[in-house]
Coordinates of C-alpha atoms in Angstrom, one line a residue:
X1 CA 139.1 138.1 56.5
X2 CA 138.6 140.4 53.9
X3 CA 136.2 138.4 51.7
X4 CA 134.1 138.7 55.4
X5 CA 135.0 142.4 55.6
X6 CA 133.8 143.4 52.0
X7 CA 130.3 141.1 52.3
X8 CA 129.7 143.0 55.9
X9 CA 130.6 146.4 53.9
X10 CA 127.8 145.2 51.3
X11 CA 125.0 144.8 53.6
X12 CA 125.7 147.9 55.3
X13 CA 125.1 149.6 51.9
X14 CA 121.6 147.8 51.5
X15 CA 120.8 148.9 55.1
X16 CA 121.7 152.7 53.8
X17 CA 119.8 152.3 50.7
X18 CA 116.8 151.1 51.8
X19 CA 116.4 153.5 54.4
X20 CA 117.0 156.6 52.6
X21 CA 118.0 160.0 53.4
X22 CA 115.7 159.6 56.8
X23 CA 114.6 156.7 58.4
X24 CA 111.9 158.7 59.7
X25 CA 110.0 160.6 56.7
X26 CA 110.4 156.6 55.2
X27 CA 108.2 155.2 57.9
X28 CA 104.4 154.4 58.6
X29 CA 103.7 154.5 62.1
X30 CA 104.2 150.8 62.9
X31 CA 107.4 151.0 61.1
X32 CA 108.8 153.1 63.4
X33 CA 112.5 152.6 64.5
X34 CA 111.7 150.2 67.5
X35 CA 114.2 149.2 70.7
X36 CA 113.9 145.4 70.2
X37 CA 116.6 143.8 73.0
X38 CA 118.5 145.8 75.8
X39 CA 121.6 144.1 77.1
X40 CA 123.6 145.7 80.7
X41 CA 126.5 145.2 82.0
X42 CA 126.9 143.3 85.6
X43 CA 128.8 144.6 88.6
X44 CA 132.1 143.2 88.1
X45 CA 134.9 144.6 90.6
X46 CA 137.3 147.1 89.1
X47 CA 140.2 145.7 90.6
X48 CA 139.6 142.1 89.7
X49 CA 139.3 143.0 85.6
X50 CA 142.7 145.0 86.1
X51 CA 144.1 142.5 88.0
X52 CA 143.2 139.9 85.8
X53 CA 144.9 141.7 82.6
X54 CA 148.0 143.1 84.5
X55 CA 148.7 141.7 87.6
X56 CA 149.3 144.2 90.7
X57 CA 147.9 147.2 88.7
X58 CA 145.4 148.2 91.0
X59 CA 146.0 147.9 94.9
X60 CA 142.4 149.6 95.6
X61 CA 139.5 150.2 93.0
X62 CA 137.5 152.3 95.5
X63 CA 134.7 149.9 94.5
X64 CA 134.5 151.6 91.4
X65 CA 132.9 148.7 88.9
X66 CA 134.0 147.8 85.3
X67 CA 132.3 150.6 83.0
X68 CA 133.6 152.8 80.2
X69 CA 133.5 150.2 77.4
X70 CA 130.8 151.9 75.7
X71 CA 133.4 154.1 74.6
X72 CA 132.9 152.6 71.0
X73 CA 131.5 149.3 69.7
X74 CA 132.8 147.3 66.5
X75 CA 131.0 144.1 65.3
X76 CA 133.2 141.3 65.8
X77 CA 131.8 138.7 63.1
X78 CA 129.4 136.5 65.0
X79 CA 125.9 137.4 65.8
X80 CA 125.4 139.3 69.2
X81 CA 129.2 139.7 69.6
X82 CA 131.5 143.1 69.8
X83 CA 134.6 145.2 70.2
X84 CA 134.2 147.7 72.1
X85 CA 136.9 150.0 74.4
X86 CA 137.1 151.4 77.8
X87 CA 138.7 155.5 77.7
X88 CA 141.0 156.6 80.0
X89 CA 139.2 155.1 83.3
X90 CA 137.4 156.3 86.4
X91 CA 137.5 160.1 86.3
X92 CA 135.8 163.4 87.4
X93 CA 136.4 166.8 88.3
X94 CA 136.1 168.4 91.8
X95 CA 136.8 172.5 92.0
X96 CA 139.6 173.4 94.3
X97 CA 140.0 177.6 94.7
X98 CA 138.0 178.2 92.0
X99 CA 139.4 175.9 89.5
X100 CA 138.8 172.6 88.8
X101 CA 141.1 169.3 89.0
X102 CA 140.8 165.9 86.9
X103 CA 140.8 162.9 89.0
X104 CA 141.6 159.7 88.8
X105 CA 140.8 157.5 91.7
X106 CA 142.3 154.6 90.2
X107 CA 145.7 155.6 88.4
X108 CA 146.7 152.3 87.8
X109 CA 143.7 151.3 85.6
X110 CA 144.6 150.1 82.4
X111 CA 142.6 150.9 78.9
X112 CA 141.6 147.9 77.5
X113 CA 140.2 146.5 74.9
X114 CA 136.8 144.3 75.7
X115 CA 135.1 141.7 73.6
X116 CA 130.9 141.3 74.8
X117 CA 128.5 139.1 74.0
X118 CA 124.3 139.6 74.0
X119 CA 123.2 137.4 76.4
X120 CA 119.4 138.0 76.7
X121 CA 119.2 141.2 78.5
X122 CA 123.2 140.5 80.1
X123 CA 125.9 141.9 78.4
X124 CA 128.8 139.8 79.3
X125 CA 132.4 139.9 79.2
X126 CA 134.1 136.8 76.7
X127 CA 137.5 138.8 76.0
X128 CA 139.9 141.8 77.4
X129 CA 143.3 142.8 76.1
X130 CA 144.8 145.3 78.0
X131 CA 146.9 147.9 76.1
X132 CA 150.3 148.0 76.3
X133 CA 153.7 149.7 75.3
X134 CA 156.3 148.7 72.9
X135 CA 157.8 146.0 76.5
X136 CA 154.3 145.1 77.6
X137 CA 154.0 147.7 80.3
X138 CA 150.4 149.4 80.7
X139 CA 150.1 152.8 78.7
X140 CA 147.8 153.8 81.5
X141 CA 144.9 156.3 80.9
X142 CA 147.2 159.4 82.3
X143 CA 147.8 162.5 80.6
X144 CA 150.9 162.9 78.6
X145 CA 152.5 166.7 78.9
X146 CA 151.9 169.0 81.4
X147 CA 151.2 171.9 78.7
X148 CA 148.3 170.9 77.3
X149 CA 147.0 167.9 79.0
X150 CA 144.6 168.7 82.7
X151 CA 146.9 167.6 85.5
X152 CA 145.6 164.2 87.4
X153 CA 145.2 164.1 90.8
X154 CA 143.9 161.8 93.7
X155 CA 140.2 161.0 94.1
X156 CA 139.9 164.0 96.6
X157 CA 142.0 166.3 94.6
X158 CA 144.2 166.8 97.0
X159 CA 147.8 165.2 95.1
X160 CA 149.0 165.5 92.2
X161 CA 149.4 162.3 90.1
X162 CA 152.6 162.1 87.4
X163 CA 151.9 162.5 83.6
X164 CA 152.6 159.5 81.8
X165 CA 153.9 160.0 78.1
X166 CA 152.8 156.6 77.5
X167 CA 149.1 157.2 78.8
X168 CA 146.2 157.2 75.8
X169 CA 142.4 158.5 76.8
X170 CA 140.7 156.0 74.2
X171 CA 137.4 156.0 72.6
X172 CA 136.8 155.0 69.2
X173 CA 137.6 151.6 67.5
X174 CA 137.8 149.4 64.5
X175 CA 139.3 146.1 63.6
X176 CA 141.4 146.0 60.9
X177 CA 141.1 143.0 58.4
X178 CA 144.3 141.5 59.2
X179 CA 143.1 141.6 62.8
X180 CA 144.7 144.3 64.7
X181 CA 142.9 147.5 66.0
X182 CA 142.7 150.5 65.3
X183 CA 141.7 153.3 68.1
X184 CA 141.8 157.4 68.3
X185 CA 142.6 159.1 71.8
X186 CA 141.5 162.3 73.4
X187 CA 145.0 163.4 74.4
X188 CA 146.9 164.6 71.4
X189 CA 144.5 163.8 69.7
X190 CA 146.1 160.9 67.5
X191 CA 145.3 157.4 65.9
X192 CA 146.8 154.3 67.7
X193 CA 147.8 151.3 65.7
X194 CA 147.6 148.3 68.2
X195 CA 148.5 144.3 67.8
X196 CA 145.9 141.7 68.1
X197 CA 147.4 141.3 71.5
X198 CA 147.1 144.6 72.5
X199 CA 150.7 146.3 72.1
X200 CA 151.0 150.0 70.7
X201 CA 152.3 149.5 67.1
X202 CA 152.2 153.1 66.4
X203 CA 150.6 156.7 67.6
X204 CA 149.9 159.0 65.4
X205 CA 149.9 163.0 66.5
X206 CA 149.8 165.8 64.9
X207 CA 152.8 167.7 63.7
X208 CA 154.9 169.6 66.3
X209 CA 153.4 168.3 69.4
X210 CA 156.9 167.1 70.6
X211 CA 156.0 164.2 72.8
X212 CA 158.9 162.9 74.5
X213 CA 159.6 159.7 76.9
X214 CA 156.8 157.0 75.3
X215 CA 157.9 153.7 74.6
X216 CA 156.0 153.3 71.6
X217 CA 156.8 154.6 68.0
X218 CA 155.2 158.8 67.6
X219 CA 154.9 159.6 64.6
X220 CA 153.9 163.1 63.7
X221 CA 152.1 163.1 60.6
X222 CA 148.4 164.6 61.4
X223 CA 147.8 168.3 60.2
X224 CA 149.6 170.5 63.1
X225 CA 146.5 172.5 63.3
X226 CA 145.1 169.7 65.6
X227 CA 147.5 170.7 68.4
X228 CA 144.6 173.5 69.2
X229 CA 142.2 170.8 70.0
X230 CA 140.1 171.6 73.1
X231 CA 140.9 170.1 76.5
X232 CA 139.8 166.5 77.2
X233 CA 137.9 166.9 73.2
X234 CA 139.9 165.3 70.8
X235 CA 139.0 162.4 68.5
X236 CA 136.1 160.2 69.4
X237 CA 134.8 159.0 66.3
X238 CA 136.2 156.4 64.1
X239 CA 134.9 154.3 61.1
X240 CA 136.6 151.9 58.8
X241 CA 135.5 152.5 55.0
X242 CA 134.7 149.0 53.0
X243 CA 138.4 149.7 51.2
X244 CA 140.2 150.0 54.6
X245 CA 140.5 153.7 54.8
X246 CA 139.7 155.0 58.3
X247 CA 137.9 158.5 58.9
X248 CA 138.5 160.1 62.2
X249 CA 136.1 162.6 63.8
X250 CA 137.2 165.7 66.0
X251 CA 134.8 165.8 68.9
X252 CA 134.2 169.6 69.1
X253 CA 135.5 172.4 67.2
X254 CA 139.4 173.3 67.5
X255 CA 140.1 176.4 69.7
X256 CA 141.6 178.1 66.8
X257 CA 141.8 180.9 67.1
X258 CA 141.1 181.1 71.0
X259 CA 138.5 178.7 73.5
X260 CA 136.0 181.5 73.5
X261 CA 135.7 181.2 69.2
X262 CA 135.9 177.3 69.9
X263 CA 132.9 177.2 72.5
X264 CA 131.0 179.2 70.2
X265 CA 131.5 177.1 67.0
X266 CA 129.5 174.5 65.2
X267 CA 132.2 173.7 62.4
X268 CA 134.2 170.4 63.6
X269 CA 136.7 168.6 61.4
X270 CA 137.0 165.1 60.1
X271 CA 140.0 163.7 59.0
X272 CA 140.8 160.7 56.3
X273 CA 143.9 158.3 56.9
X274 CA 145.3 155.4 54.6
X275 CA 146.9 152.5 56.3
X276 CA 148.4 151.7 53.5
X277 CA 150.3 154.8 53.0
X278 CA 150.5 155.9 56.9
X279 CA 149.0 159.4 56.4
X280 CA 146.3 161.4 56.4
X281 CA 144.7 161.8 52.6
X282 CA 142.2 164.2 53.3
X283 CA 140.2 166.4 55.4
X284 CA 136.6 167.4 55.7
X285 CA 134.6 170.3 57.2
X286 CA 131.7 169.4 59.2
X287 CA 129.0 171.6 60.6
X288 CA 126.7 170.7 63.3
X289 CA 122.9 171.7 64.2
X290 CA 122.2 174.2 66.2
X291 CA 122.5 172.5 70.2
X292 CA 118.8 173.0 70.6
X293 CA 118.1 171.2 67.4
X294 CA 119.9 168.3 68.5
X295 CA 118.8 168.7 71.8
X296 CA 115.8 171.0 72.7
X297 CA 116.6 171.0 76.3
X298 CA 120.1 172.5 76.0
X299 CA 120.9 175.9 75.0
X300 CA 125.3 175.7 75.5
X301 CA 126.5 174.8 71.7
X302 CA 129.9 173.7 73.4
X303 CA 127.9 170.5 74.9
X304 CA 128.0 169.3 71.2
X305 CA 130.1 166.7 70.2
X306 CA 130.5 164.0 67.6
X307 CA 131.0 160.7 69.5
X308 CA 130.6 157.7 67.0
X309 CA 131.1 157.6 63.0
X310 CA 130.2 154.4 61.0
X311 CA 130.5 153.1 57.7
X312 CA 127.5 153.1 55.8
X313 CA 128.9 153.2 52.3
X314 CA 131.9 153.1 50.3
X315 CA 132.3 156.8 50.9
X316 CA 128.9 157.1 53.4
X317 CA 129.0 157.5 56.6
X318 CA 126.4 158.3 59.5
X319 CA 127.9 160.6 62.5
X320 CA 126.0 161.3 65.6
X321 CA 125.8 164.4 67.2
X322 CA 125.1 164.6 70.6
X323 CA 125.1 166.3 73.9
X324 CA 124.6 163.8 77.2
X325 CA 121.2 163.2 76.9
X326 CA 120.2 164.0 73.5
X327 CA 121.3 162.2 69.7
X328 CA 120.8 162.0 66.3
X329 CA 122.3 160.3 63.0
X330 CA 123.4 162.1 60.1
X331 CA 124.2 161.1 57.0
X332 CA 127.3 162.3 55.0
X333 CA 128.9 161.2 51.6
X334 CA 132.8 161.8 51.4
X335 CA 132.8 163.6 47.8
X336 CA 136.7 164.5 46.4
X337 CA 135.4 168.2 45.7
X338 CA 134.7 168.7 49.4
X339 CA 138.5 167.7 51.0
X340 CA 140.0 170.5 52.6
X341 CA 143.5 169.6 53.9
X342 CA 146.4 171.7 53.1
X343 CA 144.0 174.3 52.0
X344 CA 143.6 178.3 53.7
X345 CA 141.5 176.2 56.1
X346 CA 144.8 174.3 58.1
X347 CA 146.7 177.6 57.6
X348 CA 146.8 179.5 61.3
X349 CA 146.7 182.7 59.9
X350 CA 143.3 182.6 58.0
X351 CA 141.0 185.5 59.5
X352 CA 138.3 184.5 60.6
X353 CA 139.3 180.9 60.6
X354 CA 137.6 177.7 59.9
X355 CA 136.0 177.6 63.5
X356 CA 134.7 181.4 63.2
X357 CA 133.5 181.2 59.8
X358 CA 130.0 181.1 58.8
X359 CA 131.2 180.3 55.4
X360 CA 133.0 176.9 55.7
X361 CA 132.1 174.5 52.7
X362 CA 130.9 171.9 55.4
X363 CA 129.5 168.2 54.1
X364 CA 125.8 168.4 53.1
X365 CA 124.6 165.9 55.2
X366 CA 120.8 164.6 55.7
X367 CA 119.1 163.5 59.2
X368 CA 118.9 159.4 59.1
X369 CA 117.8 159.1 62.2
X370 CA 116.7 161.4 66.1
X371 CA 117.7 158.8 68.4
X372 CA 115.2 161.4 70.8
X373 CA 112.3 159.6 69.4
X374 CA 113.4 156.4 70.1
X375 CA 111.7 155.0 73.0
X376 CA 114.1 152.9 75.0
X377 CA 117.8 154.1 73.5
X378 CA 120.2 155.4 76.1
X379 CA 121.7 158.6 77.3
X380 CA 124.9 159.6 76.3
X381 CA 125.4 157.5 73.2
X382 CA 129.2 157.0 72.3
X383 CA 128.8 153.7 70.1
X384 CA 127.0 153.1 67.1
X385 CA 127.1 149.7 65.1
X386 CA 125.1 149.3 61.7
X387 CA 124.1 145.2 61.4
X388 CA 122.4 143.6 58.8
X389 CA 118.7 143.1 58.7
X390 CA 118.4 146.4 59.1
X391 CA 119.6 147.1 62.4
X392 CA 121.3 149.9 64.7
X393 CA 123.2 148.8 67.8
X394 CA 124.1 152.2 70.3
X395 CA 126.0 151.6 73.5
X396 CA 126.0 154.6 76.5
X397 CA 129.2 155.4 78.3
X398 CA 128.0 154.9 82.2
X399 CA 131.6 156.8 82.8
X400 CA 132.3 153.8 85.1
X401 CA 129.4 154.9 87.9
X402 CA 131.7 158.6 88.4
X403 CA 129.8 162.2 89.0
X404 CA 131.7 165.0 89.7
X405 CA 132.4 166.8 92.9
X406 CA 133.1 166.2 96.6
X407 CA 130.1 163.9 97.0
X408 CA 131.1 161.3 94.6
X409 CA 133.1 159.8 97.1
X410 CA 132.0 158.2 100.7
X411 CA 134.2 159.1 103.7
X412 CA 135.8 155.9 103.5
X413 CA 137.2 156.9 99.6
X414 CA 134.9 154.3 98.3
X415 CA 132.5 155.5 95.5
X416 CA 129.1 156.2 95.5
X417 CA 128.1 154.9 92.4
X418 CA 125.7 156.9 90.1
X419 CA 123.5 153.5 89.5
X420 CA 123.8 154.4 85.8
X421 CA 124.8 150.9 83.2
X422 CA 126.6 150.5 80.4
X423 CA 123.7 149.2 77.9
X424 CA 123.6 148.0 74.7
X425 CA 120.7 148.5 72.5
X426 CA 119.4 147.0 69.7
X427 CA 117.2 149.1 66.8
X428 CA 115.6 147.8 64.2
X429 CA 114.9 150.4 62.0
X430 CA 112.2 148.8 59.8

């Protein structure tokens, strides 16, 4: 497993070499970065895959279809196959006296784990393994403590749900080389250690969150200044380095001091954990474009978000930035001199803070690739896979068919699908 890992790790680095600092100033025109095989998901009822993993967790699925798993992707070590992870589930907002209220039409969905394979232009389920506690119950995709988490309600908004300290809002994965997974949640944000077969091994959260009830081991041993995370914008990004170290990515800024310097901010946070030691080893600044860099139709620079890392490198990594219907790959090198934990930057009291400052010693980092000018990629990319041969894999995030408001329901509580697919892409870039 690990002779597989490190040869894997190897022809990542050749990919990152030969393409340079930017796959596009490297290219002639017919060299261009080029879609060359699009793989969707089919219709497959809601309730069935639940049922299937965890029998009786669903009674109805509102005919909301399996979708989500483009959460991250992972190669899993034979061609056309990959890891990837659902979040949460089926959710969406709907204003109720002004305000607005997360719901989740199907509470008793499950995150899960799902294994797909490229079958021409299917992309088909071969494996699920739904996540579970410490006894084999579902975690649930529920929020976890009623003072920071957005209360869940009914598909209508109309009842409040209960918390669930158990519940993880997952997105990014890796397999580890002894064959469990490793995933980061929205939530607290922490890092999830999970079995091969799917059982929380460990959560960790950052210091002083206080999380009380889950049957699962919390340990709280991320930086506490991670509790200011924003709202439903924790981590999203993982990668596994060639030595086993895993980096995690903050989505958005912290709102440190306040939401209103957080909206405004483009400096984000990565953090660097060893498995071996069960702690985080260091932690890096990272500044994104301006939003209408990234995207030139958008103008809010709290739509950005990092949503996938990968490896590229020993200590290389790409990181898309995003916005939902805009992306583009930057390169980064993980350099000692630039590791920020424990420094002025994690202390609360630092005026202006990392997230107000203009002067934050942020990554250099150098565009690899604008997924804008890729004919063919998806919207709202939220896994990225480098292959060998020279190739990008992105997946989109369909958000399981959900839009937001009163509408996205029928009369009869059944859903009224968006028509948008989870799709996998393949890129070759030369």
């Amino acid at each position: 497993m690990v002779r597989r890992a490190w040869v894997v790790a190897a022809s990542v680095v050749g990919v990152a070499a030969l393409v340079g600092s930017s796959v596009q100033a490297a290219s002639a025109d017919e060299r261009e970065p080029r879609v060359v095989g699009t793989a969707s998901l089919p219709d497959v009822s809601l309730g069935k895959f639940s049922n299937g993993l965890i029998p009786g967790s669903v009674d109805d699925d509102r005919e909301v279809d399996l979708g989500g798993i483009g959460s991250d992707i992972f190669p899993a070590g034979k061609s056309g196959e990959f890891w990837t992870v659902t979040d949460r589930g089926p959710n969406g907002q709907i204003k109720v006296d002004g305000s607005n209220r997360r719901t989740f039409p199907v509470p008793g969905f499950d995150p899960a784990i799902v294994k797909v394979k490229v079958a021409g232009k299917k992309l088909k389920v071969i494996d699920a393994i739904p996540i579970t506690t410490r006894h084999g119950k579902p975690v649930t995709g529920l929020p976890n403590q009623e003072s920071r988490d957005e209360l869940p309600y009914t598909y209508d908004a109309s009842t409040r749900l209960p918390l669930d300290p158990n519940g993880l809002d997952t997105e990014g994965i890796v397999r580890a080389y002894d064959g469990t997974f490793w995933l980061v949640d929205e939530y607290s944000p922490s890092l999830v250690h999970v079995s091969s077969r799917g059982q929380v091994i460990a959560r960790y959260v950052p210091k002083g969150l206080n999380l009380q009830g889950a049957d699962y081991p919390v340990i709280e041993s991320l930086p506490a200044m991670f509790l200011t995370r924003k709202i439903n914008r924790g981590f999203e990004g993982l990668a596994q380095l060639p030595g086993g170290d895993l980096v995690l990515a903050l989505q958005s800024p912290l709102s440190n001091p306040s939401k209103k310097v957080g909206e405004a901010s483009l400096n984000t946070r990565l953090l660097r954990f060893s498995p071996r030691a069960g702690k985080v080893t260091a932690e890096y600044a990272y500044r994104f474009d301006p939003v209408g860099v990234v995207d030139p139709g958008e103008d809010d620079t709290s739509e950005l978000k990092i949503s996938s890392i990968v490896a590229a490198g020993p200590e290389t990594l790409l990181v898309e930035e995003r916005t939902d219907n805009a992306a583009r790959l930057q390169r980064v090198v993980l350099r000692p001199s630039a590791n920020i934990l424990g420094s002025k930057w994690d202390d609360a009291a630092t005026t202006p803070s990392h997230e107000a400052s203009t002067d934050v010693p942020a990554l250099p980092k150098t565009l690899f690739l604008d997924l804008n000018t890729v004919k063919g990629a998806p919207k709202k990319i939220e896994g990225v896979a480098l292959l060998p041969h020279n190739t990008l894999v992105v997946i989109n995030d369909n958000d399981f068919g959900m839009t937001d408001g009163p509408d996205a329901f029928d009369a009869d509580g059944n859903l009224v699908d968006s028509g948008i697919e989870t799709t996998l892409v393949t890129i070759r870039l030369h």
